[in-house]
CSV table of C-alpha atoms in Angstrom, one decimal:
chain,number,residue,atom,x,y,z
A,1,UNK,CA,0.0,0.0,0.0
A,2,UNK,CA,2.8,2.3,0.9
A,3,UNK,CA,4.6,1.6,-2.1
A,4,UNK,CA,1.7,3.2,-4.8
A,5,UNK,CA,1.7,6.0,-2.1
A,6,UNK,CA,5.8,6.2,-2.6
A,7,UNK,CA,5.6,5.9,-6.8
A,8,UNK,CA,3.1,8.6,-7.0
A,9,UNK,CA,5.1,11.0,-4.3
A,10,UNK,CA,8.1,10.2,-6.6
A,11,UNK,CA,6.3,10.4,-10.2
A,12,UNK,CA,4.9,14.3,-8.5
A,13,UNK,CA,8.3,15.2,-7.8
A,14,UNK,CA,9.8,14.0,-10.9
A,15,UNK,CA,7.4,16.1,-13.0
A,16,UNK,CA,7.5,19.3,-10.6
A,17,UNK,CA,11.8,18.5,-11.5
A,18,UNK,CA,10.6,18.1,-15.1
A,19,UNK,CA,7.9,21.4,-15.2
A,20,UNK,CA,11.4,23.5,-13.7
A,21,UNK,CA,13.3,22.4,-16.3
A,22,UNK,CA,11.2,23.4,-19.0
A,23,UNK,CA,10.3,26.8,-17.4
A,24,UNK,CA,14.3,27.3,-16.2
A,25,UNK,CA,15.0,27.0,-20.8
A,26,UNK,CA,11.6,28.7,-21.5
A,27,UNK,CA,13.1,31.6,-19.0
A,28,UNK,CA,16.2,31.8,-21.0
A,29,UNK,CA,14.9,32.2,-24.2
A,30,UNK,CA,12.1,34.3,-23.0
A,31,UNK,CA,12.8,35.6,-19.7
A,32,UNK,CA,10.3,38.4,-19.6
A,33,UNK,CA,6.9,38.1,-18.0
A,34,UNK,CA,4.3,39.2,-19.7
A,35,UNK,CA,1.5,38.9,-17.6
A,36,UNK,CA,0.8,38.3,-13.7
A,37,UNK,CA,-0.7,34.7,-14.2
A,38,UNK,CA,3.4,34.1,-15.9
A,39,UNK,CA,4.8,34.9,-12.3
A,40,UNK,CA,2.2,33.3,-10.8
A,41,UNK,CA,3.2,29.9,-12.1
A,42,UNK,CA,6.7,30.7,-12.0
A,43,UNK,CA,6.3,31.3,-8.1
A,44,UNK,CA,3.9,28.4,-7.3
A,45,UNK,CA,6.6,25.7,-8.9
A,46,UNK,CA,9.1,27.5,-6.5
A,47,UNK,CA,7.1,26.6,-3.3
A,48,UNK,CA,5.2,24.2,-4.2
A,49,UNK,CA,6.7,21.5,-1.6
A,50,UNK,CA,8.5,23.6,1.2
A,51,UNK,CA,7.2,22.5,4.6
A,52,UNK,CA,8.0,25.6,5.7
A,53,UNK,CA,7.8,29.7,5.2
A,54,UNK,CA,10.1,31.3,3.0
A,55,UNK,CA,10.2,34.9,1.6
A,56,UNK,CA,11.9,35.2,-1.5
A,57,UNK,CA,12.1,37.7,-4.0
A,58,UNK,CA,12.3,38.0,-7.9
A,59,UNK,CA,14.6,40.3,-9.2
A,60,UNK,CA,13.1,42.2,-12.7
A,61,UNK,CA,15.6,44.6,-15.2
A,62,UNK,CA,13.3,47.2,-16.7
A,63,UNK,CA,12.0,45.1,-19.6
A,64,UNK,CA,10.5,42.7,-17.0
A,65,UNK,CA,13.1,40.2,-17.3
A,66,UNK,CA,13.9,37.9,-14.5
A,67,UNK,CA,17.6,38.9,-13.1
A,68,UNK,CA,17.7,36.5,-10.4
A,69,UNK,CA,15.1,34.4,-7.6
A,70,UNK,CA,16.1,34.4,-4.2
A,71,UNK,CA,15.0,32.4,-1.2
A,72,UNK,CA,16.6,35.7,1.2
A,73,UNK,CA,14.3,34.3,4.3
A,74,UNK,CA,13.2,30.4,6.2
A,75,UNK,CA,11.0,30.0,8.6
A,76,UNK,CA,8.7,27.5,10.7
A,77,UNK,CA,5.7,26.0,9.4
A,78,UNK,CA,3.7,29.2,10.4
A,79,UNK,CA,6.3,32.2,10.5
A,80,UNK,CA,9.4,33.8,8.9
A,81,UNK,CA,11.4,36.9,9.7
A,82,UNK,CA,11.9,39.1,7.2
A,83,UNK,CA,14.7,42.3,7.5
A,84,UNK,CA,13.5,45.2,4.9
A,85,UNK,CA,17.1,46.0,4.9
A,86,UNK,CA,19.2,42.7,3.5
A,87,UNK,CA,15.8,42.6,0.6
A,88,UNK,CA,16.9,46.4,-0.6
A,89,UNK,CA,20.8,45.4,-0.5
A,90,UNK,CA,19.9,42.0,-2.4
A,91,UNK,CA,17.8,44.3,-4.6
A,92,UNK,CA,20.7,47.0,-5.0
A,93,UNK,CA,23.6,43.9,-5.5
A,94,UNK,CA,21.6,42.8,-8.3
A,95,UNK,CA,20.9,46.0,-9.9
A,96,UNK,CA,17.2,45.1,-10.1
A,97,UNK,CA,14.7,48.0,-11.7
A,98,UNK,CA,11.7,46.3,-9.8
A,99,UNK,CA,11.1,43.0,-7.3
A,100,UNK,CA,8.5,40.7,-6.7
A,101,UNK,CA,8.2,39.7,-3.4
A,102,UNK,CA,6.9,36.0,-2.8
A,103,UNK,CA,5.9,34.7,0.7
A,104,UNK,CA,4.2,31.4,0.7
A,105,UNK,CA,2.1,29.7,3.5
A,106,UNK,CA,2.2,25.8,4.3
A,107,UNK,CA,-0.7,25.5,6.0
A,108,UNK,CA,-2.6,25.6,2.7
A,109,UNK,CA,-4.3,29.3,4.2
A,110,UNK,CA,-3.6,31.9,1.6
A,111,UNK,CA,-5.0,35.1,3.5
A,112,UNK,CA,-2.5,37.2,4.3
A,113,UNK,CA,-1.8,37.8,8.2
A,114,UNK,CA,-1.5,41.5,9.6
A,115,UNK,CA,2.0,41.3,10.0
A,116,UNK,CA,2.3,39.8,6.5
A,117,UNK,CA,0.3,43.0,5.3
A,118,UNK,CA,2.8,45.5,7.5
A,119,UNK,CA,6.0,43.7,6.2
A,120,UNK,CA,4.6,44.7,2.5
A,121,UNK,CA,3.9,48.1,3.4
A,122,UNK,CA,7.4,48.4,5.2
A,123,UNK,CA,9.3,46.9,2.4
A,124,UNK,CA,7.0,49.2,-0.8
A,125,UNK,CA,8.2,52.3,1.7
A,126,UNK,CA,11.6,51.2,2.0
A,127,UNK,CA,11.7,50.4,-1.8
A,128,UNK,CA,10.5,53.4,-3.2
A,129,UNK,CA,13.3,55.3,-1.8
């Protein structure tokens, strides 16, 4: 019984490998995203499997092309840290015109908490500087 439960964790995992693949040579020969649903699936393969919080962040050139993805924050199953200062130096080291900020939650809950809303308004203030 285990074992169909094993095969089918494994086949999920060898096409989420296989879908990064594709979408790691798809980004190279057309790394801009054109649309919000494009970073949408970009950022869902990222997380898809974490058992625990990260905050990461895209970094975007001015044509909307993707500079760099960076996992800057872990966490627990619930909660991260996140420091507004190491995401603008990450942002400034990589010469990024724009980020994309990308928190995900394990629990399967997608609302955004009230200090998940005050880190975003901390880190636009801090950005737009």
């Amino acid at each position: 019984m285990h074992s169909t439960t094993d095969q089918t964790v494994t086949y999920d995992d060898l096409t989420i490998s296989r879908a990064l693949t594709i979408l790691d040579s798809r980004l190279k020969s057309h790394p801009a995203f054109p649309h919000p649903e494009s970073v949408k699936h970009f950022l869902r393969l990222q997380s898809h499997s974490l058992p625990h919080e990260v905050f990461a962040v895209m970094f975007l050139d001015a044509q909307n092309r993707l500079i760099g993805y960076e996992r800057l924050f872990r966490g627990t199953l619930t909660r991260t840290s996140v420091y507004p200062r190491e995401v603008v130096k990450s942002a400034l080291a990589m010469n990024a015109a724009s980020v994309i900020l990308h928190h995900n939650h394990p629990s399967g809950l997608c609302e955004p908490s009230t200090d998940d809303i005050a880190i975003t308004r901390c880190l636009r203030a801090t950005l737009a500087l």
